[in-house]
Short mmCIF file of C-alpha atoms in Angstrom, two decimals:
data_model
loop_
_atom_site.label_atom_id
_atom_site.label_comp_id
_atom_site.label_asym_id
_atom_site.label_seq_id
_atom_site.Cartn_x
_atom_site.Cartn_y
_atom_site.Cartn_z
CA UNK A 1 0.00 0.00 0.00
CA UNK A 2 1.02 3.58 -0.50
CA UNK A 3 0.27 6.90 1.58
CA UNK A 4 -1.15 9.31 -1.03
CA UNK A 5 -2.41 11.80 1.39
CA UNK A 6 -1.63 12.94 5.10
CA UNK A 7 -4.02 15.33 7.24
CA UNK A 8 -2.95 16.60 10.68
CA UNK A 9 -3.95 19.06 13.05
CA UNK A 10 -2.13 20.48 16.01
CA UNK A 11 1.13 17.62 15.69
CA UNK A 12 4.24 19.17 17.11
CA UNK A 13 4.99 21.80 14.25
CA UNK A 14 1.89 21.66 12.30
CA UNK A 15 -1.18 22.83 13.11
CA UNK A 16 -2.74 22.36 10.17
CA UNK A 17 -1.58 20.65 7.25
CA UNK A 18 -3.12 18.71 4.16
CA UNK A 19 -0.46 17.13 1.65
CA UNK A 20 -0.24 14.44 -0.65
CA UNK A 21 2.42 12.15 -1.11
CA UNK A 22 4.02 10.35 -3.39
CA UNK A 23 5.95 6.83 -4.26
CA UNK A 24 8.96 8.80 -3.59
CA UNK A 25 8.66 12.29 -1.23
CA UNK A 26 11.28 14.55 -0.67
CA UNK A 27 11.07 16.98 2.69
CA UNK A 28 12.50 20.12 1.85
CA UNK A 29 13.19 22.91 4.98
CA UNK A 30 15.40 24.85 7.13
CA UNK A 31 16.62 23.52 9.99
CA UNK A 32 14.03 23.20 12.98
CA UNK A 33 11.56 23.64 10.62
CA UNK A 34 9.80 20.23 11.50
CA UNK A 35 10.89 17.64 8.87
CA UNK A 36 11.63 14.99 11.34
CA UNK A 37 8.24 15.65 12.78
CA UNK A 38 6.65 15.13 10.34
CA UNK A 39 8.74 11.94 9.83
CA UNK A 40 7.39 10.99 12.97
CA UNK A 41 3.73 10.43 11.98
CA UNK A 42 4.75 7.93 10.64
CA UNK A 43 6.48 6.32 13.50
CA UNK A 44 4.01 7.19 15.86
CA UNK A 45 1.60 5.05 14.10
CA UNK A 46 4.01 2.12 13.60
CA UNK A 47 4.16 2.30 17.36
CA UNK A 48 0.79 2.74 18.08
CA UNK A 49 0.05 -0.36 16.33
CA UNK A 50 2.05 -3.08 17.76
CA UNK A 51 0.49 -5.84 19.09
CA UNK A 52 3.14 -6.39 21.59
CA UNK A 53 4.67 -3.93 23.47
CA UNK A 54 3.05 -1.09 21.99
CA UNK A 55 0.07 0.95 21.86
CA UNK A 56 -0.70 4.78 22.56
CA UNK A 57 -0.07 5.25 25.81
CA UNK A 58 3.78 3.69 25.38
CA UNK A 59 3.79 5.67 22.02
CA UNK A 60 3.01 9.12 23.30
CA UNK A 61 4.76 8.24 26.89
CA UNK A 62 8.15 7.71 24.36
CA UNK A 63 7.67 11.19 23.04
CA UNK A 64 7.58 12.86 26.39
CA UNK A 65 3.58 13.39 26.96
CA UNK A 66 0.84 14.88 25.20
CA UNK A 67 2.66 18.21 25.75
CA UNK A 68 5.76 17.43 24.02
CA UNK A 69 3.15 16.27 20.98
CA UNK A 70 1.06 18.86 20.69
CA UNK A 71 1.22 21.76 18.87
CA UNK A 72 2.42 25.09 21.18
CA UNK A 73 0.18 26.97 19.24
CA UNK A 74 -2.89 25.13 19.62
CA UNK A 75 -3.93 27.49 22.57
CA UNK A 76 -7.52 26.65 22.57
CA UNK A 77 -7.86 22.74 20.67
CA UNK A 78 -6.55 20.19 23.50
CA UNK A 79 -7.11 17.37 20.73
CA UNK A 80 -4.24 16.27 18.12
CA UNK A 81 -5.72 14.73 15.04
CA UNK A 82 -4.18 12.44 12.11
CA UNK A 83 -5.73 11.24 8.80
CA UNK A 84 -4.14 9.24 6.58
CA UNK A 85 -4.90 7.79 3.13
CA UNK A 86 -3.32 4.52 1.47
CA UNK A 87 -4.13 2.96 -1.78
CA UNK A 88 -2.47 0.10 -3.79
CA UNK A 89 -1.11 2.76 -6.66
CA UNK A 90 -0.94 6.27 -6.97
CA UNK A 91 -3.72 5.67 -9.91
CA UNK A 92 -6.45 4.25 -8.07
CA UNK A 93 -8.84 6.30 -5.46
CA UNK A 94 -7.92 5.78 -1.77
CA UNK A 95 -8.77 2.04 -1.16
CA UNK A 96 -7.97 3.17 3.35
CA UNK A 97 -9.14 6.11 5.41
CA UNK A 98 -7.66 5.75 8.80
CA UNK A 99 -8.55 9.03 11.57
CA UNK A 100 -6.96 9.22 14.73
CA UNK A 101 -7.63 11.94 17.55
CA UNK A 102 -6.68 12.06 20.78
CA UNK A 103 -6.34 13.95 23.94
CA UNK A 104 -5.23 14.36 27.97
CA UNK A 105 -8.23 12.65 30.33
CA UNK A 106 -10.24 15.75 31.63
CA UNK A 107 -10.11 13.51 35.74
CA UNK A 108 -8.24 10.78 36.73
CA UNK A 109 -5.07 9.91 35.94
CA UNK A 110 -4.76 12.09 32.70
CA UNK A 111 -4.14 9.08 30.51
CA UNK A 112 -3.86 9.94 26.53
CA UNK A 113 -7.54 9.12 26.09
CA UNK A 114 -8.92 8.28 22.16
CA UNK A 115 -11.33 11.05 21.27
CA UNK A 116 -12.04 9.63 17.39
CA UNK A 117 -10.87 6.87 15.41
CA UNK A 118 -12.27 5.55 12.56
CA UNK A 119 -11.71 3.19 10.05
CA UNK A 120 -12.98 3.27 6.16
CA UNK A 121 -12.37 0.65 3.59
CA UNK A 122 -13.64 1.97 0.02
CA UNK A 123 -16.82 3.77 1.24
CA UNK A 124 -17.32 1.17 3.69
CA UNK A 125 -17.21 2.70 7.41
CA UNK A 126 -15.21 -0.32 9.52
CA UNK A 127 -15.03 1.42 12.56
CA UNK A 128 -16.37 4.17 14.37
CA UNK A 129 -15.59 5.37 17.86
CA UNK A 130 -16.27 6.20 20.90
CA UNK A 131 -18.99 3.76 20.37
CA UNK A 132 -21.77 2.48 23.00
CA UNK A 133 -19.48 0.07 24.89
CA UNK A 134 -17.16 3.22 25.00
CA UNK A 135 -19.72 5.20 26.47
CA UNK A 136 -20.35 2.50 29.12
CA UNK A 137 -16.84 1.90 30.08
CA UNK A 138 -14.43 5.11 29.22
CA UNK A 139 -11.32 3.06 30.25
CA UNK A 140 -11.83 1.49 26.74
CA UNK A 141 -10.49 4.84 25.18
CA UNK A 142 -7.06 4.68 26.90
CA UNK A 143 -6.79 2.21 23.91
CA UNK A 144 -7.15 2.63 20.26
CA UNK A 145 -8.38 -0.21 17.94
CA UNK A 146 -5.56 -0.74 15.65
CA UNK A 147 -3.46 -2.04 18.43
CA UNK A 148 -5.67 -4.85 19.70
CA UNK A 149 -5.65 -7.87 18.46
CA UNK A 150 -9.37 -8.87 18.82
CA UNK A 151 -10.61 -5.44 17.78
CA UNK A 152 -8.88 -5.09 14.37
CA UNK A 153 -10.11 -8.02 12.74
CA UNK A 154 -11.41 -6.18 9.62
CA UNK A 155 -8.75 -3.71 9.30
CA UNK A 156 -5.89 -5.77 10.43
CA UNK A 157 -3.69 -5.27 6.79
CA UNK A 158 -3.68 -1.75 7.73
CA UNK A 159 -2.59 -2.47 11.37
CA UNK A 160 0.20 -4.55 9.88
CA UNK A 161 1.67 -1.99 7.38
CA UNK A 162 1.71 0.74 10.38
CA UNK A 163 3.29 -1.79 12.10
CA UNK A 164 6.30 -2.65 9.14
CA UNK A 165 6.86 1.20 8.67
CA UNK A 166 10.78 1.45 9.07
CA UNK A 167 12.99 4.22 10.06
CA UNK A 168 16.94 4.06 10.17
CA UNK A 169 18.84 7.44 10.38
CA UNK A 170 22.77 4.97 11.07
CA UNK A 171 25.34 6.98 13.18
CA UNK A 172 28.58 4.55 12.21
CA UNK A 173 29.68 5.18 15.67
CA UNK A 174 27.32 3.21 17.10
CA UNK A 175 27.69 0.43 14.90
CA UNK A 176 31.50 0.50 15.14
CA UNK A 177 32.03 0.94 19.46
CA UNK A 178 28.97 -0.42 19.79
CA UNK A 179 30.86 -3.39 22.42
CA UNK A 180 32.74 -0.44 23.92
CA UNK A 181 29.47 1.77 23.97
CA UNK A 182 27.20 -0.71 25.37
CA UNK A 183 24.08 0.61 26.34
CA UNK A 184 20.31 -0.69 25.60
CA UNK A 185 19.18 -0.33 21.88
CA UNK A 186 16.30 1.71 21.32
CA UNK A 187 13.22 0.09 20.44
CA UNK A 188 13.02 0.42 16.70
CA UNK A 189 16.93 0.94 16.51
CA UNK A 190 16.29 3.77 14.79
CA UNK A 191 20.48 4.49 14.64
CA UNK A 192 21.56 1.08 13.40
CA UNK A 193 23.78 -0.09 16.87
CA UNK A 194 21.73 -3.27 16.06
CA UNK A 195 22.16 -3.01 12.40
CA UNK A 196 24.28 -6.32 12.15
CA UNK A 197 21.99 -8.56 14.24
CA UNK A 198 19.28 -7.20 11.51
CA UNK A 199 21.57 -8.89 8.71
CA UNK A 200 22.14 -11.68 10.58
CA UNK A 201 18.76 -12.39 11.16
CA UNK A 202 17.99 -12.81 6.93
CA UNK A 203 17.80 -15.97 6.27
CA UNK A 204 21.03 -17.43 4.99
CA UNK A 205 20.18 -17.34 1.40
CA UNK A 206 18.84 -14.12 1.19
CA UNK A 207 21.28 -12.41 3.12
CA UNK A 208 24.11 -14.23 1.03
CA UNK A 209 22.14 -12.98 -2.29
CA UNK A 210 21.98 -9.33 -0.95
CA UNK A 211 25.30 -9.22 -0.04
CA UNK A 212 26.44 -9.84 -3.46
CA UNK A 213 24.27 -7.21 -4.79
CA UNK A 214 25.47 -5.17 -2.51
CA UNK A 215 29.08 -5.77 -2.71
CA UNK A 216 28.66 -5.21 -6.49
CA UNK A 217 27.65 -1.51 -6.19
CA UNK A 218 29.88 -0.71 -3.52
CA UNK A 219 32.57 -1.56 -5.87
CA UNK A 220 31.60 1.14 -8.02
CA UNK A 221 32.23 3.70 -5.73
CA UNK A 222 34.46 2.91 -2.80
CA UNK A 223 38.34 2.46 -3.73
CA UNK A 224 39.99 -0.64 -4.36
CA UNK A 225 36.47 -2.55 -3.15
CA UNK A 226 36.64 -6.12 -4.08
CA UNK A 227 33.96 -8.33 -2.47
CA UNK A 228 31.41 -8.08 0.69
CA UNK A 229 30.44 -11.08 3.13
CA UNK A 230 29.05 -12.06 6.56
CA UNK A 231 30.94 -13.76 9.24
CA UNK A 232 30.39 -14.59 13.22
CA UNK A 233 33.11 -14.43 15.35
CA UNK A 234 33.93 -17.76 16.51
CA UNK A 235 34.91 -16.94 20.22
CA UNK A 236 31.97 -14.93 20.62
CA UNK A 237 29.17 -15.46 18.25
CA UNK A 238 28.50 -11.66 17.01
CA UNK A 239 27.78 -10.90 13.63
CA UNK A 240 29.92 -9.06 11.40
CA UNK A 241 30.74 -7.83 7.70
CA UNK A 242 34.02 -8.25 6.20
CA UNK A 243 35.11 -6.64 2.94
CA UNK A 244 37.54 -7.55 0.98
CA UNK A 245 40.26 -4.56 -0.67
CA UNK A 246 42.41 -5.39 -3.72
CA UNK A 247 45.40 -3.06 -3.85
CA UNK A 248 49.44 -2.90 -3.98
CA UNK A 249 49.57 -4.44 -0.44
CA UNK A 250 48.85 -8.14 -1.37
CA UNK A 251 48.28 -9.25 1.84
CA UNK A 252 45.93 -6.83 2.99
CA UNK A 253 42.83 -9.08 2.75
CA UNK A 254 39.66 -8.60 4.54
CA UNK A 255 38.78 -5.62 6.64
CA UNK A 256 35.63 -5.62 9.34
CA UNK A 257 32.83 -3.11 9.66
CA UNK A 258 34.69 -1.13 12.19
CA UNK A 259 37.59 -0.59 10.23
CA UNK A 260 34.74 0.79 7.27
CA UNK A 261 34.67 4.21 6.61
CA UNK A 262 31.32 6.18 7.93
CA UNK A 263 30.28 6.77 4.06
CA UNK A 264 30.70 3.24 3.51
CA UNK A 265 28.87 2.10 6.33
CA UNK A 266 26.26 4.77 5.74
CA UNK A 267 25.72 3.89 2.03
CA UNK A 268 26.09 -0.04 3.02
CA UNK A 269 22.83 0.60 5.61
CA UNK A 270 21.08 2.83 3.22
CA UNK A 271 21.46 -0.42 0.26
CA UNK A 272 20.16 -2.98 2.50
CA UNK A 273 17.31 -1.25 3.97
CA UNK A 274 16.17 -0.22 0.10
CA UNK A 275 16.13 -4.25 -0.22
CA UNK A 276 14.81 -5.15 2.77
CA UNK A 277 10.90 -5.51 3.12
CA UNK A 278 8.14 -3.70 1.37
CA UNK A 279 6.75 -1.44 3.73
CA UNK A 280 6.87 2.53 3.84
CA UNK A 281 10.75 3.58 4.54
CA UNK A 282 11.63 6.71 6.44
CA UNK A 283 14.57 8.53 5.63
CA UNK A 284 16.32 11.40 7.23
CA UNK A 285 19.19 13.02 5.45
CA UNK A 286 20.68 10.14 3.64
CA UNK A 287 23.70 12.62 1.98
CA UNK A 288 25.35 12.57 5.30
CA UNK A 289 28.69 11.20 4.85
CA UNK A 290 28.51 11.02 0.92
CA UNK A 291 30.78 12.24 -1.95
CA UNK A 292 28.61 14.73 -3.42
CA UNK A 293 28.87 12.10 -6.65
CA UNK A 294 26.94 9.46 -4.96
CA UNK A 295 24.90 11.49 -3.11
CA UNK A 296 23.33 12.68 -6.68
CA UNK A 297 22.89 8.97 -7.26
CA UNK A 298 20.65 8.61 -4.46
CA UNK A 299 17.17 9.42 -6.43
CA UNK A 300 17.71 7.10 -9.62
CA UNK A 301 18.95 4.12 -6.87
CA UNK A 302 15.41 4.50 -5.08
CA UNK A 303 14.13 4.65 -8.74
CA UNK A 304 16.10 1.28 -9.49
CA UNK A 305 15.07 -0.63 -6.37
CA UNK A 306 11.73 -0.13 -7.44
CA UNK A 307 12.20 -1.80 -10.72
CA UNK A 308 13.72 -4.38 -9.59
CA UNK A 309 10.32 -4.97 -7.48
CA UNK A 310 8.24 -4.73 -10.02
CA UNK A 311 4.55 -5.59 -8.49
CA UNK A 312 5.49 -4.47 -4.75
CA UNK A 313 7.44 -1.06 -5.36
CA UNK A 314 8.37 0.49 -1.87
CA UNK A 315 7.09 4.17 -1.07
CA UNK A 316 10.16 6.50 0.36
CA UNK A 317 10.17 9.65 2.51
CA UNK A 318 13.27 11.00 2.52
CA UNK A 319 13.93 14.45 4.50
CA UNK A 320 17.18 16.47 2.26
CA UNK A 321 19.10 19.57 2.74
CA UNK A 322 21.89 18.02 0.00
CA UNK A 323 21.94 20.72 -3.38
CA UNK A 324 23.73 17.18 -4.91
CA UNK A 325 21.09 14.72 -4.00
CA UNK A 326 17.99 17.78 -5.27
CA UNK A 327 20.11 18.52 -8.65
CA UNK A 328 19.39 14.83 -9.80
CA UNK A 329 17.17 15.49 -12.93
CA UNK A 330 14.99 12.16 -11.79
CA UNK A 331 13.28 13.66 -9.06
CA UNK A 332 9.44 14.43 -9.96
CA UNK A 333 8.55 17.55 -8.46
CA UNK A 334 5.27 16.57 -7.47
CA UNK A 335 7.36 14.26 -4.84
CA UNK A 336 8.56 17.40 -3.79
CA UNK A 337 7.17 18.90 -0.21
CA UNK A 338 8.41 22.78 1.37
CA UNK A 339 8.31 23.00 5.02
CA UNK A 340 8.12 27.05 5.39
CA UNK A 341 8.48 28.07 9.22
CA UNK A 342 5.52 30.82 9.97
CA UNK A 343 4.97 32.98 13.60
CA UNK A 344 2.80 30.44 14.33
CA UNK A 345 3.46 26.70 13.45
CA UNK A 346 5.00 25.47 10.28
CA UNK A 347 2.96 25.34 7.14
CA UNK A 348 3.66 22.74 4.16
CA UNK A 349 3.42 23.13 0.66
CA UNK A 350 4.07 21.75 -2.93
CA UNK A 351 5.87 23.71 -5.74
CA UNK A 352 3.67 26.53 -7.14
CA UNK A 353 3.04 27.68 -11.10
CA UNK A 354 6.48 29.95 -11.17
CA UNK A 355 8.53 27.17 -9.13
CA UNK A 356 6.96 24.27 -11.89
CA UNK A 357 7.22 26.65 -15.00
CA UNK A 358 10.98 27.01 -14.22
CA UNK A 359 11.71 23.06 -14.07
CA UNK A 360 10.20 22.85 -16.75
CA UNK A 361 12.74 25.27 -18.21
CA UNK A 362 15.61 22.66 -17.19
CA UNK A 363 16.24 24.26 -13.96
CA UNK A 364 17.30 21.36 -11.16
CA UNK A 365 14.70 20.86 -8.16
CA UNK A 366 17.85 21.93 -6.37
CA UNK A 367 18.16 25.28 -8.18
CA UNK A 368 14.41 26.40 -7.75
CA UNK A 369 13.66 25.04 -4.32
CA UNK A 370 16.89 25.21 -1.90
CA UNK A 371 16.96 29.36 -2.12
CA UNK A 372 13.32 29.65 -0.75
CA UNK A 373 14.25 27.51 2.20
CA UNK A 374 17.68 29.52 2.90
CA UNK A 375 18.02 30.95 5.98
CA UNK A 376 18.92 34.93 5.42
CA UNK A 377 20.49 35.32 8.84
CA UNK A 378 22.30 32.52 8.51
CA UNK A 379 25.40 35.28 7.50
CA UNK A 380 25.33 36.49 11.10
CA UNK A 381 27.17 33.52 12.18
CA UNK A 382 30.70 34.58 11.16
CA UNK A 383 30.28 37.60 13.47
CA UNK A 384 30.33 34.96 16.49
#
């Protein structure tokens, strides 16, 4: 399934926005200007919808409260509200309407308490709440639907793609010192310190496949890159990645991931998880790390994964300050999403008439777009 259009009201930065979306988004704004926010719908729902060891209360209680969720502008709306549309292709009419709201108890114990959900399948309504056996017992609203097992019966594909949505932002640090780091992963692992026990858990054949794809493009781009495999250390049983470097030492051999650089552990991360499952992939700044050369590259590989998937292409949000990554000529502007800071909230948009007229005039999406998100004051710095 694919999001094709997102409604929210009073979510962190936002308080209101209406946007579509594409098979391949890009978020376009300044810094603090709420792109990983918005990336964060996204989660939120994954996490609302687990089965185990989820739900809304965890979800929101992760994020620091209903306060650290809601909009500070929403002086006089306690309620935070998300709609979101999914169909099978970007050419068919929405085939999933899912509505969340939500807001503080009035009494008690102030739990996040479910103020509206509803489900719709075509025109079919599958769920509608607070229903009577809310009304009766309130306590049913600390829970929504989608996360219970018994109660999502007829909507239980859409519980399940929430639940695959995937998020991975790797900081190679992690992933190198993780054993001298230690330290609990983060549910999620949404900075890749587990990002080897995720390979090792492919099973052997696919893993082994990947790998080789894998190994093949990385030879394209990083030096004297030879061949790619997976390995557990004997004395301990971790999982690791070895590559193998042809060059004038001839008994340099194989290297592990921690002696990788970050760009090749970054663009190693960002190859597998284009490969790995079908679900909706959230991306945040993916040029960190990158020669500005592969970082360019970046749009037509998301455009090649999804030929190589044929049937079950994978829809991408990727938040981007990187002039390379925007000056690729494959990007559809329609994709194409402007987060423009306001003096109250953040407002969303897509390119306008002038902004379209002048790609069509050649100009990159890079050219048009990155000056109306640059930051004027910006100069001040140097005076520091």
């Amino acid at each position: 399934m694919i999001v094709t259009r997102l409604l929210l009201r009073n979510w962190r930065n936002f308080i209101e926005v209406d946007i579509p979306l594409h098979e391949r988004t890009y978020l376009l704004g300044a810094n603090a200007s709420g792109k990983s926010n918005l990336l964060d719908v996204f989660r939120f729902l994954r996490d609302v919808s687990k089965s185990q060891g989820g739900g809304i209360q965890k979800a929101m209680h992760d994020r620091g409260g209903i306060q650290k969720v809601r909009c500070l502008h929403a002086r006089n709306d306690p309620e935070v509200r998300i709609e979101i549309h999914l169909s099978e292709s970007l050419d068919t009419p929405s085939d999933w309407r899912y509505i969340l709201a939500f807001r503080n108890e009035a009494r008690g114990e102030h739990r996040i308490s479910v103020s509206s959900e509803e489900v719709f399948h075509n025109d079919d309504r599958l769920l509608l709440r607070p229903d009577k056996e809310d009304t009766e017992d309130p306590a049913r609203l600390t829970q929504t639907a989608m996360e219970q097992i018994q109660a999502n019966l007829r909507f239980r594909s859409l519980a399940k793609h929430f639940e695959g949505i995937t998020y991975l932002h790797l900081i190679p640090q992690l992933l190198k010192f993780g054993d001298r780091i230690g330290g609990q992963l983060l549910e999620g692992d949404p900075f890749g310190q587990g990002f080897l026990e995720r390979v090792a858990r492919e099973p052997k054949h696919i893993r082994d496949s990947r790998l080789k794809k894998l190994g093949e493009s990385l030879s394209w781009v990083v030096p004297h890159f030879h061949e790619l495999r997976f390995i557990k250390d004997r004395a301990t049983g971790h999982p690791h990645l070895e590559a193998r470097y042809v060059h004038h030492r001839p008994g340099a051999g194989w290297q592990r991931e921690d002696q990788f650089s970050d760009g090749t552990l970054r663009l190693l991360a960002l190859l597998w998880i284009l490969y790995e499952g079908d679900s909706l992939l959230l991306l945040e700044e993916p040029e960190l790390s990158l020669n500005n050369s592969i970082v360019q590259q970046i749009p037509l590989l998301f455009q090649r994964v999804n030929r190589d998937r044929k049937k079950r292409p994978r829809q991408i949000l990727t938040s981007t300050h990187s002039e390379a990554l925007l000056s690729n000529e494959g990007i559809d502007p329609r994709g194409v999403l402007l987060l423009e800071p306001e003096k109250e909230g953040t407002s969303i948009r897509t390119i306008n008439e002038r902004e379209a007229a002048l790609l069509r005039d050649g100009f990159s999406v890079s050219e048009v777009l990155l000056p109306a998100i640059a930051l004027e004051t910006a100069k001040h710095l140097s005076a520091i």
